[in-house]
Short mmCIF file of C-alpha atoms in Angstrom, two decimals:
data_model
loop_
_atom_site.label_atom_id
_atom_site.label_comp_id
_atom_site.label_asym_id
_atom_site.label_seq_id
_atom_site.Cartn_x
_atom_site.Cartn_y
_atom_site.Cartn_z
CA MET A 1 65.52 36.13 75.84
CA PHE A 2 66.45 37.44 79.06
CA GLY A 3 67.32 34.01 80.51
CA ILE A 4 69.39 33.31 77.58
CA HIS A 5 71.52 36.22 78.02
CA ILE A 6 72.12 35.17 81.80
CA ILE A 7 73.25 31.64 80.67
CA GLN A 8 75.53 32.87 78.21
CA GLY A 9 77.06 35.16 80.89
CA ASP A 10 77.47 32.31 83.21
CA ILE A 11 79.29 30.34 80.55
CA LEU A 12 81.56 33.24 79.68
CA PHE A 13 82.39 33.68 83.29
CA ALA A 14 83.19 30.06 83.75
CA ASN A 15 85.44 30.02 80.73
CA SER A 16 87.35 32.98 81.92
CA LYS A 17 87.99 31.39 85.29
CA VAL A 18 89.24 28.20 83.49
CA ILE A 19 91.57 30.46 81.37
CA TRP A 20 92.67 32.25 84.38
CA LYS A 21 93.64 29.20 86.21
CA TRP A 22 95.42 27.70 83.29
CA SER A 23 97.46 30.75 82.68
CA ILE A 24 98.43 30.80 86.36
CA VAL A 25 99.51 27.18 86.30
CA SER A 26 101.53 27.48 83.08
CA LEU A 27 103.17 30.54 84.51
CA GLN A 28 104.21 28.57 87.62
CA LYS A 29 105.49 25.67 85.56
CA VAL A 30 107.79 28.22 83.71
CA LEU A 31 108.96 29.71 86.92
CA ASN A 32 109.69 26.39 88.59
CA SER A 33 111.70 25.17 85.44
CA VAL A 34 113.78 28.32 85.38
CA GLY A 35 114.22 28.31 89.11
CA ILE A 36 115.13 24.58 89.47
CA ARG A 37 117.66 24.86 86.52
CA PRO A 38 118.96 28.19 86.43
CA GLY A 39 122.10 27.73 84.40
CA SER A 40 121.27 24.85 81.94
CA GLY A 41 120.23 25.00 78.34
#
């Protein structure tokens, strides 16, 4: 049972890292699109 908890913790940690990277990339895309075309739309 203890080993299962460790594996679940590793999976949660990996998922949080993926979500963190995805949120940073999407935020950079938004900032780039705003910065490249400041007055269009």
